[in-house]
């Protein structure tokens, strides 16, 4: 996909959404339950949509919230439900709707004390903290966020008692119940007014900012960061964690300069992403252009998306590649934490193979799973995984005592870890990665998005079910052709072909007639190009066979 001519430049007034029209659409537009695009649909990160497209409206949230009530009752989940929201405009309205339903159905609901914003990892941490030592009356949670998606979007995620994203077995039930409620014109939905909900004794206002920030010493060496005196610039991206960065700065007396630490539902301060859209993606050099322009002014630059489950790391060298930073984080943590050796490292199957070599070098086992952090949640909760990360700049890890910190992605601790790494080693994350490259090889990694016909998209099911035999790839013997992730034997809707020094993986998009080819070479760009060319040729043959 070619880059938009205005990518990396500040948004203009013409780029901004009409917030009043968006909010009116939330209440006025009625979804058609008979149209697939307007039904409740849980993807890898909950239900997402836009009120303007009849896919994220009051009816959806009424139905999903009531469906969660039914699911909790079915599963015997009787503890409080933690309810958080990010700074997208639709999140505020959906938060009100969800609270009205949860209180009407007799649930105890924990919310931020000042009705403020709450990052995804804070909800996860709060669930784990509440449930620790309990065997009954367990808590679960909801985070209202479409993550880094554009300002007009809304999102609604459910986290069961393990604290992480719900897996497909859970979301299918909630989705089925919610769509049945939509089809019955919301029969069975119980709701009170927002005024009544706020007055309810079952609403517990919790200062999650204070409790989360005060606990950070358990997971990060905050003393080392203090002593190093790093000068750090942080783009809060108008997100749910802005108050947390202010509290961290004050609590630990850090030299932090904050940018964009106010809520603006139009996100008018953003630089446009590669496609010309406003998208708060802290792993995108275009979206992070404003902070990158200041890279020489700070020891480190850090950024997070609106719900703070992702991280962006800027050094004087530029924006650190997410795969590179995962490798650095894993290598550093394996040598600076007293975690038992049997605790494994988790990665998604389209993350860099450099990670495999780093994990092997650290003497730990690797768990490779499909895309989606939900695959890591139970392993982190049980303390079986020491670290889990995915190529899209999301990760979490155990605390310094070897207990689960968050079972959802935590962009705050990954940013603080970058500060710790530089404070303890004296190396920026990018300089640290160059040392790993010298030791384990140079990675050349890319993703291609290829348009496909309807027939080709349909053929993916057969390809994934019966992967073809392949003996060589780009001049090297094939070591494996996978249609299931090695770490948990879960299917991922595509195939992955590996050799000693390279691989490619392909899977269809779930939202458009496109398939994605991920590829990597540990021999250099020419070898990567050869892998990509052969992968495209083979795929064309296989899908048209």
Short mmCIF file of C-alpha atoms in Angstrom, two decimals:
data_model
loop_
_atom_site.label_atom_id
_atom_site.label_comp_id
_atom_site.label_asym_id
_atom_site.label_seq_id
_atom_site.Cartn_x
_atom_site.Cartn_y
_atom_site.Cartn_z
CA UNK A 1 0.00 0.00 0.00
CA UNK A 2 1.46 3.37 -1.00
CA UNK A 3 1.90 6.00 1.67
CA UNK A 4 -0.52 8.93 1.82
CA UNK A 5 1.12 12.21 0.74
CA UNK A 6 0.25 13.85 4.08
CA UNK A 7 1.37 10.94 6.26
CA UNK A 8 3.36 12.20 9.24
CA UNK A 9 1.94 15.75 9.05
CA UNK A 10 -0.36 17.25 11.65
CA UNK A 11 -4.09 16.76 11.23
CA UNK A 12 -6.01 19.72 9.81
CA UNK A 13 -9.52 20.84 10.68
CA UNK A 14 -10.80 18.97 7.64
CA UNK A 15 -9.43 15.70 9.06
CA UNK A 16 -11.41 15.95 12.30
CA UNK A 17 -14.65 14.12 12.94
CA UNK A 18 -17.88 15.84 13.95
CA UNK A 19 -18.17 14.80 17.59
CA UNK A 20 -21.79 15.98 18.12
CA UNK A 21 -22.90 14.06 15.02
CA UNK A 22 -21.05 10.95 16.22
CA UNK A 23 -22.65 11.08 19.65
CA UNK A 24 -26.10 11.68 18.18
CA UNK A 25 -25.60 8.65 15.94
CA UNK A 26 -24.84 6.48 19.01
CA UNK A 27 -28.33 7.11 20.34
CA UNK A 28 -30.32 7.65 17.12
CA UNK A 29 -29.00 5.03 14.68
CA UNK A 30 -30.58 1.62 15.09
CA UNK A 31 -28.63 -1.45 13.93
CA UNK A 32 -30.26 -3.96 11.61
CA UNK A 33 -29.80 -7.39 13.29
CA UNK A 34 -30.20 -9.02 9.88
CA UNK A 35 -27.08 -7.35 8.46
CA UNK A 36 -23.83 -9.04 9.38
CA UNK A 37 -21.95 -5.73 9.43
CA UNK A 38 -24.33 -4.37 12.08
CA UNK A 39 -24.34 -7.38 14.39
CA UNK A 40 -22.26 -7.83 17.54
CA UNK A 41 -18.96 -9.39 16.48
CA UNK A 42 -16.06 -10.10 18.82
CA UNK A 43 -12.69 -10.11 17.05
CA UNK A 44 -9.27 -10.53 18.64
CA UNK A 45 -9.91 -7.45 20.82
CA UNK A 46 -13.63 -7.36 21.56
CA UNK A 47 -16.50 -5.82 19.60
CA UNK A 48 -15.54 -2.78 17.52
CA UNK A 49 -17.42 -0.48 15.20
CA UNK A 50 -18.69 3.06 14.68
CA UNK A 51 -22.03 4.65 15.50
CA UNK A 52 -21.93 6.26 12.07
CA UNK A 53 -21.92 2.80 10.48
CA UNK A 54 -24.64 1.32 12.73
CA UNK A 55 -22.05 -1.01 14.26
CA UNK A 56 -21.42 0.60 17.68
CA UNK A 57 -24.65 2.09 19.00
CA UNK A 58 -26.55 2.17 22.25
CA UNK A 59 -28.44 -0.97 21.24
CA UNK A 60 -25.20 -2.90 20.82
CA UNK A 61 -23.93 -1.93 24.26
CA UNK A 62 -27.26 -2.63 25.95
CA UNK A 63 -27.25 -6.09 24.35
CA UNK A 64 -23.59 -6.89 25.08
CA UNK A 65 -23.85 -5.71 28.68
CA UNK A 66 -26.95 -7.81 29.31
CA UNK A 67 -25.24 -10.77 27.61
CA UNK A 68 -22.28 -10.41 29.97
CA UNK A 69 -24.68 -10.44 32.92
CA UNK A 70 -26.12 -13.71 31.61
CA UNK A 71 -22.67 -15.18 31.00
CA UNK A 72 -21.55 -14.29 34.54
CA UNK A 73 -24.62 -15.95 36.01
CA UNK A 74 -24.07 -19.04 33.86
CA UNK A 75 -20.43 -19.30 34.97
CA UNK A 76 -21.04 -18.50 38.63
CA UNK A 77 -18.98 -15.29 38.55
CA UNK A 78 -20.31 -13.38 41.56
CA UNK A 79 -17.61 -10.84 42.39
CA UNK A 80 -17.45 -7.23 41.25
CA UNK A 81 -17.04 -6.23 37.63
CA UNK A 82 -14.29 -3.67 36.97
CA UNK A 83 -15.43 -1.10 34.41
CA UNK A 84 -12.97 1.14 32.58
CA UNK A 85 -13.03 3.45 29.56
CA UNK A 86 -10.55 5.21 27.31
CA UNK A 87 -10.76 8.68 25.77
CA UNK A 88 -12.55 7.89 22.50
CA UNK A 89 -15.81 9.84 22.29
CA UNK A 90 -17.97 6.72 22.06
CA UNK A 91 -16.30 5.24 25.12
CA UNK A 92 -17.95 7.81 27.37
CA UNK A 93 -21.45 7.01 26.11
CA UNK A 94 -20.87 3.24 26.17
CA UNK A 95 -19.53 3.48 29.74
CA UNK A 96 -22.80 5.11 30.83
CA UNK A 97 -24.89 2.49 29.03
CA UNK A 98 -22.93 -0.42 30.52
CA UNK A 99 -23.11 0.99 34.04
CA UNK A 100 -26.88 1.45 33.71
CA UNK A 101 -27.29 -2.23 32.75
CA UNK A 102 -24.86 -3.69 35.29
CA UNK A 103 -26.43 -1.80 38.21
CA UNK A 104 -29.97 -2.70 37.10
CA UNK A 105 -28.97 -6.36 37.17
CA UNK A 106 -27.60 -6.22 40.72
CA UNK A 107 -23.88 -6.29 39.95
CA UNK A 108 -21.28 -4.59 42.12
CA UNK A 109 -19.33 -2.30 39.77
CA UNK A 110 -15.89 -0.84 40.46
CA UNK A 111 -15.04 2.36 38.58
CA UNK A 112 -12.35 5.03 38.73
CA UNK A 113 -13.01 7.32 41.71
CA UNK A 114 -13.34 10.54 39.73
CA UNK A 115 -15.18 8.90 36.81
CA UNK A 116 -11.90 9.32 34.96
CA UNK A 117 -10.23 7.16 32.35
CA UNK A 118 -8.70 3.75 33.00
CA UNK A 119 -6.08 1.95 30.86
CA UNK A 120 -6.65 -1.64 29.79
CA UNK A 121 -3.70 -2.99 31.86
CA UNK A 122 -4.98 -1.26 34.99
CA UNK A 123 -8.28 -3.16 34.74
CA UNK A 124 -6.32 -6.40 34.27
CA UNK A 125 -4.08 -5.59 37.25
CA UNK A 126 -7.11 -4.70 39.37
CA UNK A 127 -8.83 -8.02 38.54
CA UNK A 128 -5.72 -10.02 39.42
CA UNK A 129 -5.15 -8.06 42.63
CA UNK A 130 -8.74 -8.55 43.76
CA UNK A 131 -8.80 -12.26 42.91
CA UNK A 132 -5.43 -13.16 44.43
CA UNK A 133 -6.04 -15.68 47.23
CA UNK A 134 -9.74 -16.03 46.43
CA UNK A 135 -11.47 -19.16 45.15
CA UNK A 136 -14.98 -17.73 44.98
CA UNK A 137 -16.61 -14.35 44.50
CA UNK A 138 -14.11 -13.65 41.72
CA UNK A 139 -13.99 -10.37 39.82
CA UNK A 140 -13.95 -9.82 36.07
CA UNK A 141 -13.93 -6.68 33.95
CA UNK A 142 -14.89 -4.64 30.91
CA UNK A 143 -12.70 -2.13 29.10
CA UNK A 144 -14.47 0.21 26.70
CA UNK A 145 -11.92 1.00 23.99
CA UNK A 146 -11.20 0.43 20.30
CA UNK A 147 -7.48 0.64 21.16
CA UNK A 148 -5.53 2.71 18.61
CA UNK A 149 -8.42 2.89 16.11
CA UNK A 150 -9.54 6.25 14.65
CA UNK A 151 -11.59 8.74 16.73
CA UNK A 152 -14.95 7.73 15.22
CA UNK A 153 -14.61 4.13 16.43
CA UNK A 154 -15.79 2.43 19.60
CA UNK A 155 -14.79 -0.84 21.24
CA UNK A 156 -15.99 -3.09 24.07
CA UNK A 157 -13.76 -5.80 25.60
CA UNK A 158 -14.57 -8.40 28.24
CA UNK A 159 -11.90 -9.80 30.56
CA UNK A 160 -12.88 -12.88 32.62
CA UNK A 161 -11.43 -13.63 36.09
CA UNK A 162 -7.96 -14.47 34.75
CA UNK A 163 -7.71 -10.76 33.93
CA UNK A 164 -6.81 -11.03 30.26
CA UNK A 165 -8.80 -10.89 27.02
CA UNK A 166 -11.60 -13.44 26.79
CA UNK A 167 -10.92 -16.33 24.43
CA UNK A 168 -13.16 -17.45 21.59
CA UNK A 169 -15.12 -19.91 23.71
CA UNK A 170 -16.22 -17.04 25.93
CA UNK A 171 -16.79 -14.37 23.30
CA UNK A 172 -18.84 -16.71 21.09
CA UNK A 173 -21.32 -17.17 23.94
CA UNK A 174 -21.54 -13.44 24.68
CA UNK A 175 -21.81 -12.64 20.98
CA UNK A 176 -24.60 -15.21 20.51
CA UNK A 177 -26.57 -13.91 23.49
CA UNK A 178 -26.10 -10.27 22.45
CA UNK A 179 -27.25 -10.84 18.87
CA UNK A 180 -30.31 -12.72 20.13
CA UNK A 181 -31.14 -9.71 22.29
CA UNK A 182 -30.68 -7.37 19.32
CA UNK A 183 -32.95 -9.54 17.19
CA UNK A 184 -35.67 -9.47 19.86
CA UNK A 185 -35.63 -5.65 19.92
CA UNK A 186 -33.80 -5.61 23.29
CA UNK A 187 -36.41 -7.67 25.13
CA UNK A 188 -34.88 -8.77 28.42
CA UNK A 189 -32.52 -5.83 28.86
CA UNK A 190 -32.67 -4.31 32.33
CA UNK A 191 -31.37 -0.77 32.77
CA UNK A 192 -31.72 2.12 35.20
CA UNK A 193 -31.01 5.78 34.56
CA UNK A 194 -27.45 7.03 34.83
CA UNK A 195 -28.49 9.22 37.76
CA UNK A 196 -29.80 6.14 39.59
CA UNK A 197 -26.73 4.11 38.69
CA UNK A 198 -24.33 6.71 40.05
CA UNK A 199 -26.21 6.82 43.38
CA UNK A 200 -26.24 3.04 43.81
CA UNK A 201 -24.38 1.62 46.79
CA UNK A 202 -23.17 -1.14 44.46
CA UNK A 203 -20.98 1.38 42.62
CA UNK A 204 -17.58 1.39 44.31
CA UNK A 205 -15.30 4.27 43.37
CA UNK A 206 -11.67 3.11 43.46
CA UNK A 207 -8.54 5.23 43.08
CA UNK A 208 -6.87 2.94 40.57
CA UNK A 209 -4.34 5.66 39.66
CA UNK A 210 -2.91 5.65 43.18
CA UNK A 211 -2.95 1.88 43.68
CA UNK A 212 -1.42 1.03 40.29
CA UNK A 213 1.30 3.68 40.44
CA UNK A 214 2.24 2.80 44.03
CA UNK A 215 2.64 -0.87 43.00
CA UNK A 216 5.02 -0.22 40.10
CA UNK A 217 8.09 -0.88 42.28
CA UNK A 218 6.94 -4.51 42.38
CA UNK A 219 7.42 -4.90 38.62
CA UNK A 220 10.00 -2.24 37.61
CA UNK A 221 13.27 -1.15 39.25
CA UNK A 222 12.03 2.37 39.87
CA UNK A 223 15.03 3.16 42.11
CA UNK A 224 17.44 2.54 39.23
CA UNK A 225 15.40 4.87 37.02
CA UNK A 226 15.39 7.57 39.71
CA UNK A 227 19.15 7.36 40.22
CA UNK A 228 19.91 7.51 36.49
CA UNK A 229 18.24 10.91 36.10
CA UNK A 230 17.06 10.19 32.57
CA UNK A 231 15.43 13.04 30.64
CA UNK A 232 12.34 11.47 29.06
CA UNK A 233 9.72 12.86 26.71
CA UNK A 234 6.33 11.12 26.74
CA UNK A 235 3.52 11.50 24.24
CA UNK A 236 0.42 10.60 26.24
CA UNK A 237 -1.57 10.70 22.96
CA UNK A 238 -4.57 12.09 24.80
CA UNK A 239 -5.14 8.62 26.20
CA UNK A 240 -6.46 6.93 29.32
CA UNK A 241 -3.05 6.84 30.97
CA UNK A 242 -2.23 10.56 30.98
CA UNK A 243 -3.13 10.87 34.67
CA UNK A 244 -0.97 7.82 35.37
CA UNK A 245 2.11 9.41 33.79
CA UNK A 246 1.52 12.57 35.83
CA UNK A 247 1.27 10.45 38.99
CA UNK A 248 4.38 8.42 38.08
CA UNK A 249 6.35 11.63 37.53
CA UNK A 250 5.29 12.95 40.95
CA UNK A 251 5.51 9.68 42.90
CA UNK A 252 9.00 8.78 41.73
CA UNK A 253 10.37 12.29 41.09
CA UNK A 254 11.27 11.58 37.47
CA UNK A 255 12.46 14.06 34.83
CA UNK A 256 9.53 13.60 32.46
CA UNK A 257 8.14 16.07 29.93
CA UNK A 258 4.58 15.21 28.93
CA UNK A 259 2.94 16.04 25.61
CA UNK A 260 -0.72 15.74 24.65
CA UNK A 261 -1.77 14.76 28.15
CA UNK A 262 -5.30 16.11 27.82
CA UNK A 263 -8.38 14.32 26.52
CA UNK A 264 -9.46 15.49 23.08
CA UNK A 265 -11.97 13.09 21.47
CA UNK A 266 -11.11 14.40 18.00
CA UNK A 267 -7.39 13.70 18.66
CA UNK A 268 -6.63 16.91 16.76
CA UNK A 269 -3.00 16.95 17.93
CA UNK A 270 -2.13 13.75 16.04
CA UNK A 271 0.07 13.40 12.98
CA UNK A 272 -1.66 11.43 10.23
CA UNK A 273 -0.86 7.74 9.89
CA UNK A 274 0.54 6.16 6.73
CA UNK A 275 -2.90 5.98 5.07
CA UNK A 276 -3.78 9.59 5.91
CA UNK A 277 -6.10 8.64 8.80
CA UNK A 278 -5.95 9.85 12.38
CA UNK A 279 -4.89 6.71 14.19
CA UNK A 280 -3.23 6.72 17.59
CA UNK A 281 -0.73 3.98 16.78
CA UNK A 282 2.39 4.42 18.90
CA UNK A 283 4.24 1.80 16.80
CA UNK A 284 3.81 3.88 13.62
CA UNK A 285 6.58 6.33 12.70
CA UNK A 286 4.01 8.50 10.89
CA UNK A 287 1.61 8.69 13.82
CA UNK A 288 4.57 9.30 16.17
CA UNK A 289 6.09 12.00 13.93
CA UNK A 290 5.69 14.79 16.49
CA UNK A 291 7.65 12.92 19.16
CA UNK A 292 10.19 11.68 16.63
CA UNK A 293 10.92 15.29 15.68
CA UNK A 294 12.12 15.78 19.28
CA UNK A 295 14.21 12.60 19.51
CA UNK A 296 17.44 14.58 19.98
CA UNK A 297 16.01 16.48 22.94
CA UNK A 298 15.57 13.48 25.24
CA UNK A 299 17.42 10.38 26.41
CA UNK A 300 14.26 8.45 25.56
CA UNK A 301 10.89 9.19 24.01
CA UNK A 302 7.87 7.06 24.92
CA UNK A 303 4.30 6.83 23.67
CA UNK A 304 1.12 4.86 24.26
CA UNK A 305 -2.14 4.37 22.41
CA UNK A 306 -5.48 5.54 23.95
CA UNK A 307 -6.05 2.49 26.17
CA UNK A 308 -2.33 2.10 26.98
CA UNK A 309 -1.99 -1.54 26.02
CA UNK A 310 0.69 -0.68 23.42
CA UNK A 311 4.07 0.99 23.66
CA UNK A 312 6.26 3.10 21.39
CA UNK A 313 9.97 3.52 22.15
CA UNK A 314 11.92 6.42 20.61
CA UNK A 315 15.71 6.70 20.96
CA UNK A 316 18.10 9.14 19.26
CA UNK A 317 18.18 6.51 16.47
CA UNK A 318 14.43 6.86 15.84
CA UNK A 319 11.38 4.71 16.56
CA UNK A 320 12.44 1.28 17.77
CA UNK A 321 10.95 -1.57 15.73
CA UNK A 322 8.45 -3.45 17.96
CA UNK A 323 10.06 -6.82 17.19
CA UNK A 324 13.47 -5.42 18.09
CA UNK A 325 12.23 -4.07 21.40
CA UNK A 326 10.56 -7.38 22.29
CA UNK A 327 13.92 -9.11 21.77
CA UNK A 328 15.68 -6.50 23.92
CA UNK A 329 13.08 -6.72 26.69
CA UNK A 330 13.25 -10.51 26.80
CA UNK A 331 17.05 -10.62 26.83
CA UNK A 332 17.29 -7.99 29.56
CA UNK A 333 14.57 -9.46 31.78
CA UNK A 334 15.98 -12.98 31.54
CA UNK A 335 19.26 -11.71 33.00
CA UNK A 336 17.86 -9.16 35.48
CA UNK A 337 14.98 -11.04 37.11
CA UNK A 338 15.17 -14.05 39.41
CA UNK A 339 12.43 -15.91 37.61
CA UNK A 340 12.64 -19.73 37.77
CA UNK A 341 14.17 -21.22 34.62
CA UNK A 342 11.07 -23.29 33.81
CA UNK A 343 8.98 -20.17 33.17
CA UNK A 344 8.61 -19.86 29.40
CA UNK A 345 8.57 -16.91 27.00
CA UNK A 346 5.51 -16.37 24.80
CA UNK A 347 5.45 -14.86 21.30
CA UNK A 348 3.03 -14.77 18.39
CA UNK A 349 3.96 -16.84 15.35
CA UNK A 350 4.44 -13.75 13.16
CA UNK A 351 6.92 -12.16 15.58
CA UNK A 352 10.62 -12.06 14.70
CA UNK A 353 12.70 -15.25 14.73
CA UNK A 354 15.40 -13.22 16.49
CA UNK A 355 13.22 -13.71 19.57
CA UNK A 356 13.57 -17.50 19.18
CA UNK A 357 17.34 -17.16 19.25
CA UNK A 358 17.30 -14.78 22.22
CA UNK A 359 15.06 -17.15 24.18
CA UNK A 360 17.29 -20.12 23.34
CA UNK A 361 20.33 -18.09 24.37
CA UNK A 362 18.69 -17.38 27.71
CA UNK A 363 18.09 -21.10 28.23
CA UNK A 364 14.31 -20.81 28.31
CA UNK A 365 11.55 -22.54 26.39
CA UNK A 366 9.44 -20.72 23.82
CA UNK A 367 5.65 -20.80 23.48
CA UNK A 368 4.55 -19.71 20.00
CA UNK A 369 0.83 -18.97 19.55
CA UNK A 370 -1.53 -17.38 16.98
CA UNK A 371 -2.02 -13.62 16.81
CA UNK A 372 -4.02 -12.31 19.79
CA UNK A 373 -3.00 -11.68 23.40
CA UNK A 374 -5.86 -13.88 24.61
CA UNK A 375 -3.61 -16.89 23.96
CA UNK A 376 -1.21 -15.72 26.70
CA UNK A 377 -3.68 -14.78 29.44
CA UNK A 378 -3.96 -18.09 31.27
CA UNK A 379 -0.22 -18.79 31.06
CA UNK A 380 0.60 -15.38 32.55
CA UNK A 381 -2.09 -15.76 35.23
CA UNK A 382 -0.70 -19.14 36.27
CA UNK A 383 2.87 -17.84 36.28
CA UNK A 384 3.85 -20.34 33.58
CA UNK A 385 4.87 -17.56 31.19
CA UNK A 386 7.46 -15.06 32.39
CA UNK A 387 6.95 -12.76 29.40
CA UNK A 388 4.48 -12.61 26.53
CA UNK A 389 4.62 -10.29 23.56
CA UNK A 390 3.24 -9.78 20.09
CA UNK A 391 4.68 -8.05 17.04
CA UNK A 392 2.16 -5.19 17.21
CA UNK A 393 3.91 -3.56 20.19
CA UNK A 394 2.00 -5.26 22.99
CA UNK A 395 3.48 -7.24 25.88
CA UNK A 396 3.37 -7.97 29.59
CA UNK A 397 5.56 -9.83 32.07
CA UNK A 398 5.65 -11.15 35.62
CA UNK A 399 6.54 -8.89 38.52
CA UNK A 400 9.89 -9.06 40.30
CA UNK A 401 8.53 -11.74 42.66
CA UNK A 402 7.42 -13.95 39.77
CA UNK A 403 3.69 -13.24 40.11
CA UNK A 404 1.32 -12.11 37.39
CA UNK A 405 1.25 -8.32 37.05
CA UNK A 406 -1.24 -8.00 34.19
CA UNK A 407 -2.60 -10.63 31.84
CA UNK A 408 -3.46 -8.07 29.21
CA UNK A 409 -0.92 -5.96 27.33
CA UNK A 410 0.63 -3.24 29.48
CA UNK A 411 2.12 -0.31 27.60
CA UNK A 412 3.03 1.53 30.79
CA UNK A 413 5.39 -1.10 32.18
CA UNK A 414 6.95 -1.70 28.75
CA UNK A 415 7.76 2.02 28.56
CA UNK A 416 9.11 2.03 32.10
CA UNK A 417 11.16 -1.06 31.27
CA UNK A 418 12.86 0.88 28.47
CA UNK A 419 13.82 3.47 31.08
CA UNK A 420 15.08 0.73 33.42
CA UNK A 421 17.14 -0.89 30.65
CA UNK A 422 18.84 2.39 29.82
CA UNK A 423 19.33 3.24 33.50
CA UNK A 424 20.88 -0.12 34.39
CA UNK A 425 22.91 -0.88 31.24
CA UNK A 426 23.69 2.62 30.03
CA UNK A 427 22.46 1.58 26.58
CA UNK A 428 19.40 2.77 24.73
CA UNK A 429 17.08 -0.03 23.57
CA UNK A 430 18.25 0.52 19.97
CA UNK A 431 21.93 0.27 20.97
CA UNK A 432 21.12 -2.85 23.01
CA UNK A 433 19.44 -4.38 19.96
CA UNK A 434 22.52 -3.81 17.80
CA UNK A 435 24.45 -6.00 20.22
CA UNK A 436 21.81 -8.69 19.91
CA UNK A 437 22.08 -8.47 16.12
CA UNK A 438 25.83 -8.95 16.31
CA UNK A 439 25.24 -12.06 18.41
CA UNK A 440 22.18 -13.62 16.78
CA UNK A 441 22.03 -12.26 13.22
CA UNK A 442 20.45 -9.36 11.38
CA UNK A 443 16.71 -9.48 10.85
CA UNK A 444 14.99 -8.23 7.72
CA UNK A 445 11.23 -8.32 8.33
CA UNK A 446 8.23 -7.09 6.34
CA UNK A 447 4.50 -7.56 5.84
CA UNK A 448 2.71 -7.45 2.51
CA UNK A 449 -1.04 -6.95 2.13
CA UNK A 450 -2.27 -8.60 -1.10
CA UNK A 451 -5.71 -8.14 -2.62
CA UNK A 452 -7.58 -11.36 -3.28
CA UNK A 453 -10.64 -12.51 -5.18
CA UNK A 454 -13.66 -13.97 -3.43
CA UNK A 455 -12.63 -17.43 -4.65
CA UNK A 456 -9.09 -17.01 -3.31
CA UNK A 457 -10.38 -15.93 0.09
CA UNK A 458 -12.65 -18.97 0.20
CA UNK A 459 -9.73 -21.22 -0.77
CA UNK A 460 -7.87 -20.24 2.42
CA UNK A 461 -10.01 -22.61 4.46
CA UNK A 462 -8.78 -25.60 2.43
CA UNK A 463 -5.19 -24.30 2.41
CA UNK A 464 -5.17 -23.94 6.19
CA UNK A 465 -6.81 -27.32 6.70
CA UNK A 466 -4.44 -29.20 4.36
CA UNK A 467 -1.19 -27.27 3.94
CA UNK A 468 0.77 -28.21 0.83
CA UNK A 469 4.13 -29.95 0.89
CA UNK A 470 7.14 -27.73 0.27
CA UNK A 471 10.76 -28.87 0.24
CA UNK A 472 12.68 -25.62 -0.26
CA UNK A 473 12.14 -21.89 0.23
CA UNK A 474 14.48 -19.23 -1.20
CA UNK A 475 17.29 -21.73 -1.58
CA UNK A 476 17.05 -23.32 1.87
CA UNK A 477 15.48 -26.62 2.97
CA UNK A 478 12.07 -26.21 4.57
CA UNK A 479 12.10 -27.24 8.23
CA UNK A 480 8.33 -27.04 8.82
CA UNK A 481 5.00 -26.21 7.19
CA UNK A 482 2.61 -25.27 9.97
CA UNK A 483 -1.14 -24.76 10.06
CA UNK A 484 -1.27 -24.77 13.84
CA UNK A 485 0.79 -22.76 16.30
CA UNK A 486 3.50 -24.91 17.91
CA UNK A 487 2.88 -23.54 21.40
CA UNK A 488 -0.76 -24.55 21.80
CA UNK A 489 -1.75 -26.35 18.58
CA UNK A 490 -4.37 -23.70 17.83
CA UNK A 491 -5.22 -23.03 14.20
CA UNK A 492 -4.62 -19.54 12.85
CA UNK A 493 -6.48 -19.66 9.53
CA UNK A 494 -3.33 -19.81 7.41
CA UNK A 495 0.08 -21.44 7.10
CA UNK A 496 3.65 -20.74 8.17
CA UNK A 497 6.70 -22.08 6.30
CA UNK A 498 10.08 -22.04 8.06
CA UNK A 499 13.72 -22.62 7.15
CA UNK A 500 16.90 -22.26 9.20
CA UNK A 501 17.29 -18.57 8.34
CA UNK A 502 13.86 -17.41 7.22
CA UNK A 503 10.12 -17.92 7.16
CA UNK A 504 6.85 -16.63 5.83
CA UNK A 505 3.36 -16.83 7.23
CA UNK A 506 0.11 -15.99 5.48
CA UNK A 507 -3.38 -15.51 6.84
CA UNK A 508 -6.53 -13.88 5.46
CA UNK A 509 -7.84 -10.60 6.80
CA UNK A 510 -11.04 -10.93 8.77
CA UNK A 511 -12.43 -7.61 7.53
CA UNK A 512 -11.55 -7.20 3.84
CA UNK A 513 -10.62 -9.28 0.73
CA UNK A 514 -6.92 -9.19 1.53
CA UNK A 515 -4.39 -11.73 2.69
CA UNK A 516 -1.35 -10.78 4.73
CA UNK A 517 2.10 -12.21 4.06
CA UNK A 518 4.55 -11.85 6.93
CA UNK A 519 8.15 -12.72 6.08
CA UNK A 520 11.58 -12.54 7.67
CA UNK A 521 15.15 -13.34 6.74
CA UNK A 522 18.12 -13.58 9.07
CA UNK A 523 20.45 -13.40 6.06
CA UNK A 524 19.58 -9.95 4.75
CA UNK A 525 17.20 -7.92 2.54
CA UNK A 526 17.97 -9.85 -0.67
CA UNK A 527 17.05 -13.14 0.98
CA UNK A 528 13.88 -11.53 2.36
CA UNK A 529 12.91 -10.38 -1.14
CA UNK A 530 13.45 -13.92 -2.42
CA UNK A 531 11.22 -15.33 0.35
CA UNK A 532 8.49 -12.79 -0.42
CA UNK A 533 8.61 -13.43 -4.16
CA UNK A 534 8.42 -17.18 -3.77
CA UNK A 535 5.69 -16.91 -1.13
CA UNK A 536 3.53 -14.81 -3.45
CA UNK A 537 4.13 -17.18 -6.38
CA UNK A 538 3.33 -20.27 -4.32
CA UNK A 539 0.23 -18.72 -2.79
CA UNK A 540 -1.15 -17.75 -6.19
CA UNK A 541 -0.66 -21.35 -7.36
CA UNK A 542 -2.16 -22.88 -4.21
CA UNK A 543 -5.19 -20.60 -4.01
CA UNK A 544 -6.03 -21.03 -7.68
CA UNK A 545 -5.52 -24.80 -7.73
#
